Short mmCIF file of C-alpha atoms in Angstrom, two decimals:
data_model
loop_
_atom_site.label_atom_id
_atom_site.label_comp_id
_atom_site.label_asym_id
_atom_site.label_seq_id
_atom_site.Cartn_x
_atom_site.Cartn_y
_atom_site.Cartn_z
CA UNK A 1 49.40 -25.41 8.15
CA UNK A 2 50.00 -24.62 4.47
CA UNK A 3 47.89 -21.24 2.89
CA UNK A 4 46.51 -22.39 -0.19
CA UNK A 5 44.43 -20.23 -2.37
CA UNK A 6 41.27 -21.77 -1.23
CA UNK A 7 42.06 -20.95 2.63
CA UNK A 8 42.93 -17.27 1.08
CA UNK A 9 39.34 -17.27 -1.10
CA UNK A 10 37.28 -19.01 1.91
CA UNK A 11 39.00 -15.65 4.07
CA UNK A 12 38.62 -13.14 1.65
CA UNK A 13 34.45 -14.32 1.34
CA UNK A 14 34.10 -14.34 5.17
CA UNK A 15 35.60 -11.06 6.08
CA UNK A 16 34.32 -9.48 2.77
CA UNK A 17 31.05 -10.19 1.97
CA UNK A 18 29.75 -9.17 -1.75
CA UNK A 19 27.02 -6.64 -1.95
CA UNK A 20 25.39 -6.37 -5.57
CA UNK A 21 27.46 -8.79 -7.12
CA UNK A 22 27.35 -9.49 -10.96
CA UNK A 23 23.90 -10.75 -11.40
CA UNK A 24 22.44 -8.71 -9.15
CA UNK A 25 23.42 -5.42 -10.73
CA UNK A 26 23.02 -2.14 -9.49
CA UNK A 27 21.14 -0.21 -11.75
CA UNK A 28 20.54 3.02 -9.64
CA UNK A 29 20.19 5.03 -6.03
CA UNK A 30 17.36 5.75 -3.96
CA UNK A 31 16.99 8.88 -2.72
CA UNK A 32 18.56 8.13 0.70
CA UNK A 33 21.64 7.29 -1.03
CA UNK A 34 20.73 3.16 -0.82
CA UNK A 35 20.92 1.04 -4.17
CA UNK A 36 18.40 0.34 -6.71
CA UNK A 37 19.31 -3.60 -7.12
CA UNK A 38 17.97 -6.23 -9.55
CA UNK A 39 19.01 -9.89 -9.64
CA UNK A 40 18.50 -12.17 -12.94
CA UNK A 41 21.19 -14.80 -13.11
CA UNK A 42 23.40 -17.18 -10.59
CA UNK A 43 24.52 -15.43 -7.48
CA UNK A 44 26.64 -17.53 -5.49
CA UNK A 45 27.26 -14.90 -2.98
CA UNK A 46 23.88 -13.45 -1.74
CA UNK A 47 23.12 -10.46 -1.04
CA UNK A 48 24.05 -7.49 1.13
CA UNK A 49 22.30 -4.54 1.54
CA UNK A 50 23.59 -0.75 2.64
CA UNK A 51 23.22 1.29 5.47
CA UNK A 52 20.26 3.18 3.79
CA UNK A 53 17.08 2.00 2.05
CA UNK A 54 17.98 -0.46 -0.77
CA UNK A 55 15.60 -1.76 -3.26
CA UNK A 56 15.50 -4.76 -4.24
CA UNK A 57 14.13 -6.79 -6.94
CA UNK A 58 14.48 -10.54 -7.70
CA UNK A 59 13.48 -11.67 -11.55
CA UNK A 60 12.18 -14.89 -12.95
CA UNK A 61 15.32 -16.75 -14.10
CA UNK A 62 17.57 -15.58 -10.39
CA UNK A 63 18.99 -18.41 -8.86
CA UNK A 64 20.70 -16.74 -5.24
CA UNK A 65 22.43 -18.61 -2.68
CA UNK A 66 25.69 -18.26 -0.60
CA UNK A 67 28.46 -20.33 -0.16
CA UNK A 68 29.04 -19.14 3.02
CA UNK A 69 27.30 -20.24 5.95
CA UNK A 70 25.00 -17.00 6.81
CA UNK A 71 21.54 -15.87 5.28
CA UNK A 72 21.34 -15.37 2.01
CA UNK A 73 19.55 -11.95 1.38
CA UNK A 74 20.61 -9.47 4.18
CA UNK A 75 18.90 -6.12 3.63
CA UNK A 76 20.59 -4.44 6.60
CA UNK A 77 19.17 -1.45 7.91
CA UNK A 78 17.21 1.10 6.21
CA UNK A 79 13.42 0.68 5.25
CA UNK A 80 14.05 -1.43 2.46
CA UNK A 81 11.73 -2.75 -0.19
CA UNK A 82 12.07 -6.07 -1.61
CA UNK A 83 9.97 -7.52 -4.88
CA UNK A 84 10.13 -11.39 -5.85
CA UNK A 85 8.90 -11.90 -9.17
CA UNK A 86 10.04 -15.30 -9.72
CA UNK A 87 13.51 -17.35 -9.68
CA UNK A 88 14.87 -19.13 -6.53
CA UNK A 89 16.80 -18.26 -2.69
CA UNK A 90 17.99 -20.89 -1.46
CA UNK A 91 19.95 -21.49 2.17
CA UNK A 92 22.06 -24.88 3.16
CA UNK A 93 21.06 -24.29 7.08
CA UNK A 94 20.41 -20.27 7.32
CA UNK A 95 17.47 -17.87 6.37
CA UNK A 96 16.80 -17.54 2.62
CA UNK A 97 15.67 -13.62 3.54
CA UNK A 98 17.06 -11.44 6.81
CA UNK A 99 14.79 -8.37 6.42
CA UNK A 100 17.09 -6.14 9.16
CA UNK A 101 15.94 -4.15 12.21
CA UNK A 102 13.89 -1.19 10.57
CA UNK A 103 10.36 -1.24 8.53
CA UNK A 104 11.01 -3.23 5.44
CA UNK A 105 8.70 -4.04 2.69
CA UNK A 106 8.80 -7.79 1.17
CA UNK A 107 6.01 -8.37 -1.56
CA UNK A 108 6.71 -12.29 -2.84
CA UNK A 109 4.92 -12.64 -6.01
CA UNK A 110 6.41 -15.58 -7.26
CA UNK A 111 9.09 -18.34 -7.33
CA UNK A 112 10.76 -20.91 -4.41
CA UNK A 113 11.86 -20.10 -0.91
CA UNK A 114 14.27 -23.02 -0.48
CA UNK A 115 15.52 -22.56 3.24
CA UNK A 116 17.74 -24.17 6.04
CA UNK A 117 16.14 -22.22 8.58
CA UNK A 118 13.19 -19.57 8.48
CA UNK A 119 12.03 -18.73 4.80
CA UNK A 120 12.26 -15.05 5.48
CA UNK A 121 13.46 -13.66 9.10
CA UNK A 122 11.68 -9.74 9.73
CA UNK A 123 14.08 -8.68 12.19
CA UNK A 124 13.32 -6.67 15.15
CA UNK A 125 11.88 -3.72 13.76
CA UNK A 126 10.74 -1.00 16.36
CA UNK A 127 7.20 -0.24 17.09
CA UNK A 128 7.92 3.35 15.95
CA UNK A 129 9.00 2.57 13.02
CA UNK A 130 5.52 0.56 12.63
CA UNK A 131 7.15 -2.87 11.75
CA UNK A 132 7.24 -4.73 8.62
CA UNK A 133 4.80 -5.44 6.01
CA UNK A 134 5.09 -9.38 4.68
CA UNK A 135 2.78 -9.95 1.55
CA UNK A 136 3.10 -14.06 0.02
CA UNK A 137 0.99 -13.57 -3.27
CA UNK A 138 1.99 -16.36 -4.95
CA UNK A 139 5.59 -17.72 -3.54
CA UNK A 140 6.49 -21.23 -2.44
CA UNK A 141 8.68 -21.72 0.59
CA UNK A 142 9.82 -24.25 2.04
CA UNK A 143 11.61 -24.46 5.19
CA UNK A 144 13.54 -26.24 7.74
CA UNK A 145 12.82 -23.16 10.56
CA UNK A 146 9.81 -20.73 10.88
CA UNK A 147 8.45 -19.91 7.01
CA UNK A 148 7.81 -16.06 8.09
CA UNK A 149 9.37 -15.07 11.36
CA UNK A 150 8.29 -12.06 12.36
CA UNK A 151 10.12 -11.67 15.26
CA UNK A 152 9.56 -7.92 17.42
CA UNK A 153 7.65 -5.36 15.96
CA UNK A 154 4.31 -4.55 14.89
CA UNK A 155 4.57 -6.30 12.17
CA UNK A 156 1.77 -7.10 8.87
CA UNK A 157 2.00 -10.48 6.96
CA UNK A 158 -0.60 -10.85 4.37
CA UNK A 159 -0.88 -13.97 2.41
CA UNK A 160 -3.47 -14.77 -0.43
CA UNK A 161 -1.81 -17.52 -2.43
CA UNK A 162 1.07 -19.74 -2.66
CA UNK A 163 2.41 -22.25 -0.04
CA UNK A 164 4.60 -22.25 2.71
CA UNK A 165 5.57 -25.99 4.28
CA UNK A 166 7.57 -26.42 7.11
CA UNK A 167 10.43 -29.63 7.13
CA UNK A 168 11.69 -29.26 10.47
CA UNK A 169 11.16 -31.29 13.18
CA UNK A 170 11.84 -28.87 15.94
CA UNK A 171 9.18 -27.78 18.12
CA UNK A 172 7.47 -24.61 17.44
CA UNK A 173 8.82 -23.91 14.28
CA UNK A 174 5.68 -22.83 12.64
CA UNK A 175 4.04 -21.88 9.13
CA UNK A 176 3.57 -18.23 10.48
CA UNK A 177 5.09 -16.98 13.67
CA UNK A 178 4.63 -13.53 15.04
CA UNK A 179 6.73 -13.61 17.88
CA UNK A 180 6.50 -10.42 19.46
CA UNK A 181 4.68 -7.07 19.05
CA UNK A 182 1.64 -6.42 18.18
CA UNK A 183 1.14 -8.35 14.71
CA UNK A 184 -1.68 -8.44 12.40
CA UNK A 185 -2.15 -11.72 9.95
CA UNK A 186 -4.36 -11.65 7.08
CA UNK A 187 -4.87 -15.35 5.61
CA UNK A 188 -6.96 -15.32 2.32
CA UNK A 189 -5.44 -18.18 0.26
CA UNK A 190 -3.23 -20.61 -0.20
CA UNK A 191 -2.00 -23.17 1.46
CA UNK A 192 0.16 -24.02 5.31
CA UNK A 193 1.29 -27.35 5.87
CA UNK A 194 3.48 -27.84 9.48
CA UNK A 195 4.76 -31.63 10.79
CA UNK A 196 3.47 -32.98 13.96
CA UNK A 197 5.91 -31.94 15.60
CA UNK A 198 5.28 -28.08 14.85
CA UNK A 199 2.62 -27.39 17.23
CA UNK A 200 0.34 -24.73 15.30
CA UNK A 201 0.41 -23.61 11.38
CA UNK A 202 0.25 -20.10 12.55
CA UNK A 203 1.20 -19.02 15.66
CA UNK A 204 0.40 -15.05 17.30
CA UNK A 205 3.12 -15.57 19.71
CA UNK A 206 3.00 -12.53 22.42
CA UNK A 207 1.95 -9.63 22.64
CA UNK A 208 -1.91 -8.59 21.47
CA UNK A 209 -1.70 -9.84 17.79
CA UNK A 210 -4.64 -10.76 15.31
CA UNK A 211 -5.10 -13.35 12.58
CA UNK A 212 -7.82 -12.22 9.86
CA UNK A 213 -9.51 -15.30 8.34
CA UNK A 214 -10.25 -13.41 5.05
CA UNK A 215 -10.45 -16.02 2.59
CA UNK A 216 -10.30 -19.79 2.60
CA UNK A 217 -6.61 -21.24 2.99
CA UNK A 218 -5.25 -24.65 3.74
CA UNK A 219 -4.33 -25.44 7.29
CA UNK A 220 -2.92 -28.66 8.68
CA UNK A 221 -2.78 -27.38 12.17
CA UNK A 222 -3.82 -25.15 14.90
CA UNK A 223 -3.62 -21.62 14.80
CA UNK A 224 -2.07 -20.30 18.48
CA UNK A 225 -3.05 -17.11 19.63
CA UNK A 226 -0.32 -17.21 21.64
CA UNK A 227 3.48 -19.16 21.37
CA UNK A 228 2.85 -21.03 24.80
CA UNK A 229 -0.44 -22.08 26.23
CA UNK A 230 -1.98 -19.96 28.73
CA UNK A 231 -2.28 -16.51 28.55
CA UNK A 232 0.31 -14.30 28.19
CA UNK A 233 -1.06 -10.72 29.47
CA UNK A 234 -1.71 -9.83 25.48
CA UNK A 235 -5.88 -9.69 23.80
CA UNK A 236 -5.44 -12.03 20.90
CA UNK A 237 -8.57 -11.39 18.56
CA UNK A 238 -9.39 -14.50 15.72
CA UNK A 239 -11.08 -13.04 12.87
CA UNK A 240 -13.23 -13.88 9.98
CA UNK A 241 -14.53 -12.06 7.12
CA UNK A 242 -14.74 -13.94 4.48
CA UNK A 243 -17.49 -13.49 1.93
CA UNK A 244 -19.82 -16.41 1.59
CA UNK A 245 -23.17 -17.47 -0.09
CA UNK A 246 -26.10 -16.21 2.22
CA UNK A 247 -26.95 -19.72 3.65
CA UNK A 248 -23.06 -20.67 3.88
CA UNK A 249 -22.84 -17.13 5.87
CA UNK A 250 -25.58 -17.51 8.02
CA UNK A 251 -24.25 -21.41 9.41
CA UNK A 252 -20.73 -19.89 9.86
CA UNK A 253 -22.09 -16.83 12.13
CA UNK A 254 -24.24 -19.31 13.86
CA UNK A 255 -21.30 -21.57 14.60
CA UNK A 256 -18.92 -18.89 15.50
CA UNK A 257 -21.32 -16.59 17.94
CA UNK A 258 -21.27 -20.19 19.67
CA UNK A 259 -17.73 -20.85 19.49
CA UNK A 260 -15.34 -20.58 22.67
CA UNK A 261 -12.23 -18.24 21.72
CA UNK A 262 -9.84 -20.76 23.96
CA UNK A 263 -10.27 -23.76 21.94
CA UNK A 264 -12.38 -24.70 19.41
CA UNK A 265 -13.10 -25.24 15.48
CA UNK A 266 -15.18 -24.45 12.94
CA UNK A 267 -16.16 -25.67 8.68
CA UNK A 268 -16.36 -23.33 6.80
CA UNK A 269 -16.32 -23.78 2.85
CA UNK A 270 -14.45 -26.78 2.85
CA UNK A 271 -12.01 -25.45 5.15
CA UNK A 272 -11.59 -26.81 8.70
CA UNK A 273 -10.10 -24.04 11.50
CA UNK A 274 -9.05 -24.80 14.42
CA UNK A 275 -7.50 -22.69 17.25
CA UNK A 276 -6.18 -22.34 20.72
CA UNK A 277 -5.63 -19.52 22.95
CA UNK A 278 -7.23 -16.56 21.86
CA UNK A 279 -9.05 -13.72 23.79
CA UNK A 280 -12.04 -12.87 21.44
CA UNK A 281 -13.82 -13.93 17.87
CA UNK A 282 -14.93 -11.26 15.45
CA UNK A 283 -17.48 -12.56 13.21
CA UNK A 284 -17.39 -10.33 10.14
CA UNK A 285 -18.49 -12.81 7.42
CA UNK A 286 -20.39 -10.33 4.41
CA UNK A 287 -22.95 -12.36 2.24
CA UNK A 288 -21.34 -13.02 -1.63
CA UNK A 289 -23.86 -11.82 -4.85
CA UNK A 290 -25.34 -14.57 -6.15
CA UNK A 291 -24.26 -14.54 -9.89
CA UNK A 292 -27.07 -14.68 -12.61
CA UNK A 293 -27.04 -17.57 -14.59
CA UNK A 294 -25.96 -16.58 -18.73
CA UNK A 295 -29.03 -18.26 -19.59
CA UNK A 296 -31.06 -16.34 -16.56
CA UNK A 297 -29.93 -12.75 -17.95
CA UNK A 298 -31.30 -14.12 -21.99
CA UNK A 299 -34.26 -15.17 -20.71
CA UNK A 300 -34.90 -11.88 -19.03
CA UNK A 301 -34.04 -9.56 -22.26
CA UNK A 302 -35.98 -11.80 -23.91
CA UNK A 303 -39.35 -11.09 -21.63
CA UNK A 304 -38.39 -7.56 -21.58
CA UNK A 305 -38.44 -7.45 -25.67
CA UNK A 306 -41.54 -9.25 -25.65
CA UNK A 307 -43.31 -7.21 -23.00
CA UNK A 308 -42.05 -3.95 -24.77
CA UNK A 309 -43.72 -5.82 -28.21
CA UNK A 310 -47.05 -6.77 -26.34
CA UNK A 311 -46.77 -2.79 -24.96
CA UNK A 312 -46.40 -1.12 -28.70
CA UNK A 313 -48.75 -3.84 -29.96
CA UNK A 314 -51.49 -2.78 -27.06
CA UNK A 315 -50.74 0.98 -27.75
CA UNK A 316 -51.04 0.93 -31.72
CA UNK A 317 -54.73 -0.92 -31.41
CA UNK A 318 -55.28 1.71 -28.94
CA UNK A 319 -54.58 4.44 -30.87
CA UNK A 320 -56.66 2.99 -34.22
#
């Protein structure tokens, strides 16, 4: 066969993969001698991190993928720290983000997850090193695998807005999935939306994991306390705490001190939640203030000015 330049170039990117290339510039070291890394243009080449804590940040305006056939974002080991302010990642069949094997740090704030496979992969981070901490405040992703893959570890995902939908047709490829360890989900917003085919939005996988109800969010599907049906030695706890008007509060404690932690559902504030496979509930569901009324707070400085009127009035006569 003939060498061309392209067989040379496809070589060169296989054996050497870029770390930091040209839009995402290094722009200083963290103190364990790892980079200090922002991305705000095309980067056809990903990104690798080092063998120390990197930090990474990804601007509005990034556009990151990899011609190669292998995740996009690879932080490597270290307890890195990655921030998503906007832009894009995208992945032909891989993982848009690999997080690595140690306790990384992913806060995505805004912009598109546009994945092959999982949205963002967390590795298998030790439960000494206390696992990784996932926080979706705003991001979309969508992807043909898992959207957050937590894989081993204690791991913390935390999402309050954004979306995450799930293409795939493979079975139990899901919205959320904790895998192993001992993982804690905290679902306050946004939006999860899985095919058929799926088999639970969110899924606690094994191990003794809980998912925190703390706000209403969007499911399509189940949420699994554990990855297969039937019990798999782990206490799986469901929990809600979301704040709700005193009546709303009082029908959602009543249904859920009734509710069977195997299987079951509940309405809750326009939301529907359903679930499968869990141990225990927690009801923690705190009553919301009930906001005065602008007109409610005139009218009562009003009747204060007038009683304090009527009081001066009655004192002056009093005094005469």
């Amino acid at each position: 066969m003939q060498i061309t330049l392209k067989h040379v170039a496809v070589l060169a990117l296989t054996l050497c993969p870029i770390s930091a290339a040209a839009t995402c510039d290094v722009t200083g070291a963290t103190p364990e001698g790892g980079q200090v890394v922002a991305c705000d243009g095309a980067e056809p080449n990903g990104f690798d991190g080092t063998l120390f804590r990197d930090t990474l940040t990804i601007l509005p305006g990034a556009s990151i993928n990899r011609a190669i056939a292998e995740d996009t974002i690879v932080l490597g080991a270290g307890n890195d720290s990655l921030t998503m302010a906007g832009g894009e990642v995208s992945s032909l069949d891989d993982d848009c983000i690999g997080l690595g094997d140690d306790a990384d740090t992913a806060v995505l704030q805004e912009g598109t997850l546009q994945c092959g496979d999982d949205g963002v992969d967390a590795g298998d981070a030790s439960t000494v090193a206390g696992g990784n901490q996932i926080e979706l405040r705003g991001v979309t992703i969508v992807s043909g695998g898992d959207g957050i893959d937590a894989n081993g570890g204690d791991d913390t995902i935390i999402m309050s807005a954004g979306s995450i939908t799930v293409t795939g047709t493979r079975f139990r490829d899901y919205g959320i999935a904790a895998e192993g360890g001992n993982d804690s989900i905290i679902l306050s917003g946004g939006s999860i939306t899985v095919p058929a085919t799926s088999g639970a939005a969110v899924s606690g996988g094994n191990g003794s994991d809980r998912v925190d109800i703390a706000g209403p969010i969007a499911l399509n599907s189940i949420i699994n306390g554990d990855e297969e049906s039937g019990d798999d030695g782990g206490t799986d706890i469901l929990r809600f705490s979301l704040r709700l008007p005193r009546l709303q509060a009082d029908l959602a404690r009543q249904a859920l001190s009734a509710a069977n932690p195997a299987a079951g559902s509940v309405d809750i504030d326009g939301q529907t939640y359903r679930w499968a496979n869990f141990e225990h509930i927690e009801v923690a569901i705190s009553e919301a203030a009930v906001p005065v009324p602008v007109n409610s707070i005139g009218s009562l400085f009003a009747l204060l000015v007038f009683c304090g009127l009527l009081g001066t009035h009655h004192i002056g006569r009093h005094k005469t």
